[in-house]
Coordinates of C-alpha atoms in Angstrom, one line a residue:
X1328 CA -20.2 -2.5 -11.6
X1329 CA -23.6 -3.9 -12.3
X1330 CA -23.7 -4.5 -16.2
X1331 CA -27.0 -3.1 -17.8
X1332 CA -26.3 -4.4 -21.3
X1333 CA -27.3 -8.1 -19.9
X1334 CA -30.5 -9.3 -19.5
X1335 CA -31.0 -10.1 -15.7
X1336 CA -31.6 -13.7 -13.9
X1337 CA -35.2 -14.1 -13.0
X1338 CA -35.0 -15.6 -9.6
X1339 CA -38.0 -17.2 -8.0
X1340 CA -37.8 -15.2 -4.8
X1341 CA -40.8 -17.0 -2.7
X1342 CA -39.6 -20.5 -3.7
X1343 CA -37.1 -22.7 -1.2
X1344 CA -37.0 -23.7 2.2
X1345 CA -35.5 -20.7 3.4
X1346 CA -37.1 -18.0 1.2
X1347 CA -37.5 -15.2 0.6
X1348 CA -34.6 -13.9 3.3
X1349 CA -31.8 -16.7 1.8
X1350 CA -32.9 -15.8 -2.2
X1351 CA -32.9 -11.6 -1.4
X1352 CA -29.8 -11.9 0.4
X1353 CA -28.2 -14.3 -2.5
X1354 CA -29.4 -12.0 -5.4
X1355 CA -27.4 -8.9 -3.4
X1356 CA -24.9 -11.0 -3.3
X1357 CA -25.1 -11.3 -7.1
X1358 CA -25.4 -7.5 -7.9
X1359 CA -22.6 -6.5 -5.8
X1360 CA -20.5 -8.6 -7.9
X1361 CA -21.8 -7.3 -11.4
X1362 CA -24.5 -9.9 -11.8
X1363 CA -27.8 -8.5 -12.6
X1364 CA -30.9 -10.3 -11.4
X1365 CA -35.0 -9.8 -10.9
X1366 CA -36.4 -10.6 -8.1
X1367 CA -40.0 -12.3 -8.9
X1368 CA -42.7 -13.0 -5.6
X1369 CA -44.7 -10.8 -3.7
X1370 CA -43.0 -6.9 -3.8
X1371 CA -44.7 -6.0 -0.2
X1372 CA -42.6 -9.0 1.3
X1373 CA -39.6 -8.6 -0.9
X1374 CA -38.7 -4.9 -0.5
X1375 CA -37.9 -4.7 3.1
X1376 CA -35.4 -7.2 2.9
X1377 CA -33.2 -5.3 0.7
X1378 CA -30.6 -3.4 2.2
X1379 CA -29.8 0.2 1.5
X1380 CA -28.0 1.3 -1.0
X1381 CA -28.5 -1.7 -3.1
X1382 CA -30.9 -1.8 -6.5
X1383 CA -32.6 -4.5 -7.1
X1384 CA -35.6 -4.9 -9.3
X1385 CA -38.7 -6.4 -8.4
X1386 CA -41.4 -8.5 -10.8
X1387 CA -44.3 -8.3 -8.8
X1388 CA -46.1 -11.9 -8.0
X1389 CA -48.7 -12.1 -5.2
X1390 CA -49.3 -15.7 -5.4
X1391 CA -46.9 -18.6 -4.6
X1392 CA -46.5 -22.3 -4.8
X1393 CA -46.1 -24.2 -1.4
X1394 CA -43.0 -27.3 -1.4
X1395 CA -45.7 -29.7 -0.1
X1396 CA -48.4 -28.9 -3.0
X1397 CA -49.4 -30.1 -6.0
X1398 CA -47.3 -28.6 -8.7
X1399 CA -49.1 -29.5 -12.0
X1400 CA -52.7 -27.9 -10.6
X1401 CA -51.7 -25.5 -8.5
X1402 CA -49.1 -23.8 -11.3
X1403 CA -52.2 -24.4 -13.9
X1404 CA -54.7 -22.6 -11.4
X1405 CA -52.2 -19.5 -10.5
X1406 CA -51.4 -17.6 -13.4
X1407 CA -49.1 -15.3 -11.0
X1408 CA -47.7 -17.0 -9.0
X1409 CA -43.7 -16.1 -8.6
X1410 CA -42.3 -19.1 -10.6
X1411 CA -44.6 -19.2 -13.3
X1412 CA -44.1 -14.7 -13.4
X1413 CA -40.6 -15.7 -13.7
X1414 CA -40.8 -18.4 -16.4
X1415 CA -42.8 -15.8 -18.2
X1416 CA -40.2 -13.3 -17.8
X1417 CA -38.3 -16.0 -19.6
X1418 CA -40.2 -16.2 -22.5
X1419 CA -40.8 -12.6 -22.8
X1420 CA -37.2 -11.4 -23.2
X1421 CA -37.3 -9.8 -19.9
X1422 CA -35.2 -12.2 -18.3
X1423 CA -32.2 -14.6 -20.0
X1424 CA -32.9 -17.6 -17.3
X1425 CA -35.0 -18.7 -14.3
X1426 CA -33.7 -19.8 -11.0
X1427 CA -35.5 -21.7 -8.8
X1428 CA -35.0 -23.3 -5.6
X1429 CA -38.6 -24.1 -4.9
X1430 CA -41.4 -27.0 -5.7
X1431 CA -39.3 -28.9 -8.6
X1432 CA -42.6 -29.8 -10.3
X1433 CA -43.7 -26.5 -10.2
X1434 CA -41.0 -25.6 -11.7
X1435 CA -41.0 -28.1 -14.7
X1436 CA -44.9 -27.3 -14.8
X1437 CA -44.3 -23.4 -15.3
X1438 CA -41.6 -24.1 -18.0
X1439 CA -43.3 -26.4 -19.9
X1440 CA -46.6 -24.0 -19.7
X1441 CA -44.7 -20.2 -20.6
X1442 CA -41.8 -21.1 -22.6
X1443 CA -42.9 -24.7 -24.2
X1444 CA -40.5 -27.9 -24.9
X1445 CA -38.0 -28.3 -27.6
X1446 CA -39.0 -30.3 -30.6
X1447 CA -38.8 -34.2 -30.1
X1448 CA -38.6 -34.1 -26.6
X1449 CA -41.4 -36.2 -24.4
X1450 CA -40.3 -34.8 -21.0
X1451 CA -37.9 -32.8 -20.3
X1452 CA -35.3 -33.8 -17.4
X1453 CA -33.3 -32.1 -14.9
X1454 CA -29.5 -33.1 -15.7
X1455 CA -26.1 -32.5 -13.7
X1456 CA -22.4 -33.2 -14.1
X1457 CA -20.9 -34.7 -10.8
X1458 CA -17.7 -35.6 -10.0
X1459 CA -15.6 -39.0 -10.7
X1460 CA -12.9 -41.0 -8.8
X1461 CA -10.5 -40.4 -12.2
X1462 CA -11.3 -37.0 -12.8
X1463 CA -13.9 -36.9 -15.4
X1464 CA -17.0 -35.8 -14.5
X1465 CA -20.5 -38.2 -14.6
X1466 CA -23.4 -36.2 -16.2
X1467 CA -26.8 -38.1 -14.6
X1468 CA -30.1 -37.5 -15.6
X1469 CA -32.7 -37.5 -14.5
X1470 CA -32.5 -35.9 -11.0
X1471 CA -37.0 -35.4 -10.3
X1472 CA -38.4 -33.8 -12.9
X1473 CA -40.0 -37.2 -13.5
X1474 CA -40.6 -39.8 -10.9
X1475 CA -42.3 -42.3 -13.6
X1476 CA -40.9 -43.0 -16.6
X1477 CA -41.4 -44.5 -19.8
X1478 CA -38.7 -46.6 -21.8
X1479 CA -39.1 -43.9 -24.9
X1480 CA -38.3 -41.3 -21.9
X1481 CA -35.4 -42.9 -20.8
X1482 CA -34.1 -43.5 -24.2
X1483 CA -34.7 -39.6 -24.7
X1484 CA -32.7 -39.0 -21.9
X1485 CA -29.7 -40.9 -23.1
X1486 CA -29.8 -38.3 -26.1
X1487 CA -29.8 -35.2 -23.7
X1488 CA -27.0 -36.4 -21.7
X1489 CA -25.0 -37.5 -24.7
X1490 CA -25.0 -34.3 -25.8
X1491 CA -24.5 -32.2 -22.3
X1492 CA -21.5 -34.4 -22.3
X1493 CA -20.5 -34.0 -25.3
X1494 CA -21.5 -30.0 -25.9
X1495 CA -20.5 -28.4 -22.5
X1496 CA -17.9 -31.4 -20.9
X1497 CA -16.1 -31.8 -24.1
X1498 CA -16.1 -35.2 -24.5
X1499 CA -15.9 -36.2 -27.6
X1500 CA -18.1 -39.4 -27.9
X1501 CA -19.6 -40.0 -24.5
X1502 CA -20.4 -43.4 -23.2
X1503 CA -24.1 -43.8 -21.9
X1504 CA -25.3 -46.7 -19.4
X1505 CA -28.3 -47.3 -17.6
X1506 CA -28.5 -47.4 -14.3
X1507 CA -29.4 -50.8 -12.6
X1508 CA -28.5 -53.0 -9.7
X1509 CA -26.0 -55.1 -12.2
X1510 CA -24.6 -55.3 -15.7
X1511 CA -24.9 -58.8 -15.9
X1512 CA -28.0 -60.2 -18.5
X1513 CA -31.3 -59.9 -16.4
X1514 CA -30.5 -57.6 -13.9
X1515 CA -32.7 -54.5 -13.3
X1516 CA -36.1 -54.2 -12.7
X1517 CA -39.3 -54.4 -15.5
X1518 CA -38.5 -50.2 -16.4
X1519 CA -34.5 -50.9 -16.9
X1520 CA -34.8 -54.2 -19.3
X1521 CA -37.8 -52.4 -21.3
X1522 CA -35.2 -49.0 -21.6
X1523 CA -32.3 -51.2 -23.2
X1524 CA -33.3 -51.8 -26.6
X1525 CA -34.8 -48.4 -26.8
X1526 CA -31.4 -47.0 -25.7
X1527 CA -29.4 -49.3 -27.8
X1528 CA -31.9 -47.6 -30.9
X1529 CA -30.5 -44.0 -29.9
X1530 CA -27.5 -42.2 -32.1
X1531 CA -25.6 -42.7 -28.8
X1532 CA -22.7 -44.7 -27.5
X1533 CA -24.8 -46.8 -25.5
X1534 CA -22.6 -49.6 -23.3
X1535 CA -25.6 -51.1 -21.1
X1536 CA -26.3 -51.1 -17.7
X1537 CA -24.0 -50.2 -15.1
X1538 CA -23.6 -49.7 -11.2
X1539 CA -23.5 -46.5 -9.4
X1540 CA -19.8 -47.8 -8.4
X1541 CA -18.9 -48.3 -11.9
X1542 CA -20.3 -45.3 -13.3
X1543 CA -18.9 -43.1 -10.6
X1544 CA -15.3 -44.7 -10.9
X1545 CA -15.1 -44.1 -14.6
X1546 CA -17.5 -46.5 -16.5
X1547 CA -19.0 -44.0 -18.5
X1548 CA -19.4 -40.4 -18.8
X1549 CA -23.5 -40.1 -18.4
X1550 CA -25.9 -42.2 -17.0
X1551 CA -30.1 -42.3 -17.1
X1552 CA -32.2 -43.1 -14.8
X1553 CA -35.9 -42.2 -13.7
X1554 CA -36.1 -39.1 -11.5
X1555 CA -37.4 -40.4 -8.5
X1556 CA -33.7 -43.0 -8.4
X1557 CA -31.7 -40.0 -9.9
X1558 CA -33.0 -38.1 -7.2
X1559 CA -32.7 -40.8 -4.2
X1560 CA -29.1 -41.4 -5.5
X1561 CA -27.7 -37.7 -6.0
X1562 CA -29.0 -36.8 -2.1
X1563 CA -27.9 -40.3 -0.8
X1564 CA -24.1 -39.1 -2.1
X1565 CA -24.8 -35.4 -0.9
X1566 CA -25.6 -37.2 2.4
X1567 CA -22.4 -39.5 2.2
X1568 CA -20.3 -36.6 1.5
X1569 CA -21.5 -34.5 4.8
X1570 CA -21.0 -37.8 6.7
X1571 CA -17.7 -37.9 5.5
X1572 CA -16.7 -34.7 6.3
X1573 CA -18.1 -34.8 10.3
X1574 CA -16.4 -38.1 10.7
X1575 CA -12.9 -36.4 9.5
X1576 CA -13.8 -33.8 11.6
X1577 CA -14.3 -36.1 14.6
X1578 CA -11.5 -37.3 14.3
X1579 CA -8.9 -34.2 13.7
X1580 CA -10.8 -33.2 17.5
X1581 CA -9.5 -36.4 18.5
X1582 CA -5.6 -36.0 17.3
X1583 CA -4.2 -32.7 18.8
X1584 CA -1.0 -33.1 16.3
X1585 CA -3.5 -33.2 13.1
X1586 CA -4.7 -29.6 13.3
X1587 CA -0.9 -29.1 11.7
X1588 CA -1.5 -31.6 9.0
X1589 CA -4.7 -29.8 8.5
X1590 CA -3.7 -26.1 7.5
X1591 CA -1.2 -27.9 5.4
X1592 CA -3.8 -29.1 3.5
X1593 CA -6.3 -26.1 3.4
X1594 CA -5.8 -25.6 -0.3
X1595 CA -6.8 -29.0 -0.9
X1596 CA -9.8 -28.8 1.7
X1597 CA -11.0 -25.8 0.1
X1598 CA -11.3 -27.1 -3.6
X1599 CA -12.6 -30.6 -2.4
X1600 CA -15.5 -29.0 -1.1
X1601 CA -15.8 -26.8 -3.9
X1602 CA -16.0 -30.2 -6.2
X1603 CA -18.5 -31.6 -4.2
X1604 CA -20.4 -28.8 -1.7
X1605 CA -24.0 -28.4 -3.7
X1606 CA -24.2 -24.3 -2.2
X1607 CA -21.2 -24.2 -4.3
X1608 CA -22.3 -25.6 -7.6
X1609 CA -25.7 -23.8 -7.4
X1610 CA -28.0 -26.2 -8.6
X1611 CA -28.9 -28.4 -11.8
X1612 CA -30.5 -27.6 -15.2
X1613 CA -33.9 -27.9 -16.4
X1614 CA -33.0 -29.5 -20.3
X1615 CA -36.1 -29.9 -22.8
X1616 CA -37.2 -26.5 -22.3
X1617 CA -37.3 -23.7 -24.6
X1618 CA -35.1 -21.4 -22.4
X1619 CA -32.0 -21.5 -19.6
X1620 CA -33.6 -23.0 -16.3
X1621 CA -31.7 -23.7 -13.5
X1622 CA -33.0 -26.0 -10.5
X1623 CA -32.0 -25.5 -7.0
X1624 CA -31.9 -27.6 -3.8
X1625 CA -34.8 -26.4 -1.5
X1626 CA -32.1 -26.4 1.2
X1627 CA -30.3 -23.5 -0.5
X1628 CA -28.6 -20.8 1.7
X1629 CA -27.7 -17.5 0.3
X1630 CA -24.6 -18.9 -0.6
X1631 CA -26.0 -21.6 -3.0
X1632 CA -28.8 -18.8 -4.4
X1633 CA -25.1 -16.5 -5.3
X1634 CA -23.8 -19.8 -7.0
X1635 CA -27.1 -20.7 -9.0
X1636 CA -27.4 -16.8 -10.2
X1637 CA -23.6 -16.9 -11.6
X1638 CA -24.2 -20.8 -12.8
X1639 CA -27.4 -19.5 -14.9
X1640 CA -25.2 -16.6 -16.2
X1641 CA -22.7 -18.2 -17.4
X1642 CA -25.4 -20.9 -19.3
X1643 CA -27.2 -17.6 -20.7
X1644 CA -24.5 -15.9 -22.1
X1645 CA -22.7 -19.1 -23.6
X1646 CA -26.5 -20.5 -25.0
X1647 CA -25.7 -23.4 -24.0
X1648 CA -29.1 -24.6 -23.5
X1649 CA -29.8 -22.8 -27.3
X1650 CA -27.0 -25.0 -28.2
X1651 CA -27.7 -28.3 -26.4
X1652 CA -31.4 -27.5 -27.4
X1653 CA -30.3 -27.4 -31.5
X1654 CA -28.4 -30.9 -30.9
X1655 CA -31.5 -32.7 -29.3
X1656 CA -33.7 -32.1 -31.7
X1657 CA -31.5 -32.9 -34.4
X1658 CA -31.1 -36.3 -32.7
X1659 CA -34.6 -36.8 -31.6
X1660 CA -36.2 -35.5 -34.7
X1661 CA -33.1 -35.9 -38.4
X1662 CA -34.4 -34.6 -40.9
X1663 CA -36.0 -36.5 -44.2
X1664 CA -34.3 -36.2 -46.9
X1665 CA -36.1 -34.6 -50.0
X1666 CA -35.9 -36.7 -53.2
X1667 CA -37.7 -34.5 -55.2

């Protein structure tokens, strides 16, 4: 039963490769399981593709942002279209996050205009937690919010992770390393040795540069990096892991005793992919922002839309970007203590 004492998920509706059929289709999803959402793009389109029977508000928002346009000026230049509505919706009350699986700038640009950065922070940064050889999980940041990036950025992002990490993973003192082509003394290019000593200034647990291997075998529980890297690396491992998967698949064809072995392994098939699929995890967060913004792949199916609405949910209700919000400006801005 749909709960009307929450405030719904705003949901960019126009915004992904597969919008607005994959985002409608993913929000029903969502109410039929209790999850309240509003759909935010152009009413005219969304309506029809609404089945019967199902209720599902609509924020009207004629305009849109295209995946191949310029975020920054075209977000500034259209006060309605559907991301920036939704952000809005944010920031009004009317909504307690935003969902997006559109233009990733536009989305950082319609946050940053409707509901403002937190205190301290130069950029804000799109973070996720991913999987590691031992167990853990390695929180990397950031993922394209910002393709160029300044060593005072960077070192801002070590503080945002750290505290991710440490607020919502549980670790108690994360380790933080930058990543670069080596660890060894003069690795990395001009950005990575200009981040060090601004990293090794943060209150963090800074250990230095390490190597995707490293830091995805256990080296550390979070590591920085500009967006346009953090966002070359995350979809060259999204790409690795659906190569590995065809190749087993090949190769099951090719054995006709290993179907056996397979359903004996179905359990541990099913929560592999749930690990690692990105329509399962839903999508990534926005951090930096004055509100609970959740980034999804442009790819998304309705599956992934379903996974981001619950994912943004859950964040909402627990505050945890209230809460991570609170610890990064502490960090980024102590206070001074009064003498008088």
């Amino acid at each position: 039963m749909l709960n009307m004492n929450v405030r719904p998920v705003a949901i960019d509706a126009m915004g992904g490769d597969h919008a607005p059929s994959a985002t409608v289709e993913g929000a029903c999803r969502a109410v039929r399981d209790g999850l309240p959402v509003l759909l935010v793009g152009d009413e005219a389109v969304l309506r029809p593709l609404i089945p019967r029977g199902i209720e599902v508000p609509i924020l009207h928002a004629p305009e849109t942002v295209g995946m191949a346009e310029s975020p920054s000026g075209a977000v500034r230049s259209r006060p309605d279209c559907s991301v920036r509505v939704a952000a809005r919706a944010v920031h009004e009350d009317r909504a307690s996050a935003l969902v997006s699986f559109g233009n990733t700038g536009a989305l950082m640009a319609a946050s940053l205009m409707e509901l403002g950065r937190l205190d301290g922070v130069e950029r804000p940064a799109v973070i996720t937690a991913l999987p590691r050889s031992d167990g853990g999980q390695l929180v990397l940041l950031d993922l394209g919010a910002n393709v160029d990036c300044k060593p005072s950025h960077l070192g801002q992002f070590g503080v945002m992770g750290s505290v991710f990490a440490r607020d919502v993973l549980q670790v108690a003192e994360p380790r933080v390393g930058l990543l670069s082509n080596g660890h060894e003394e003069g690795k990395g290019n001009e950005q990575v040795r200009a981040a060090l000593p601004v990293l090794e200034s943060m209150p963090i647990h800074f250990i230095g540069p390490v190597e995707p291997h490293d830091a995805l075998h256990g080296g550390c529980e979070v590591v920085v990096c500009d967006g346009f890297v953090g966002n070359v690396m995350l979809k060259s491992l999204e790409a690795a892991i659906g190569v590995a998967g065809t190749v087993l698949r090949e190769e099951i064809a090719g054995r006709p005793g290993a179907a056996i072995g397979i359903k004996l392994l179905q359990g541990a098939l099913q929560a592999y992919r749930s690990r690692t699929s990105a329509t399962a995890i839903g999508g990534a967060f926005l951090v930096g922002v004055n509100g609970t913004v959740l980034v999804g792949h442009g790819a998304a199916d309705a599956t992934a839309v379903h996974s981001g609405v619950r994912r943004a949910h859950a964040a909402a209700e627990e505050r945890v970007t209230a809460h991570i919000g609170a610890a990064i400006s502490e960090a980024l801005c102590p206070s001074i203590p009064n003498d008088t």
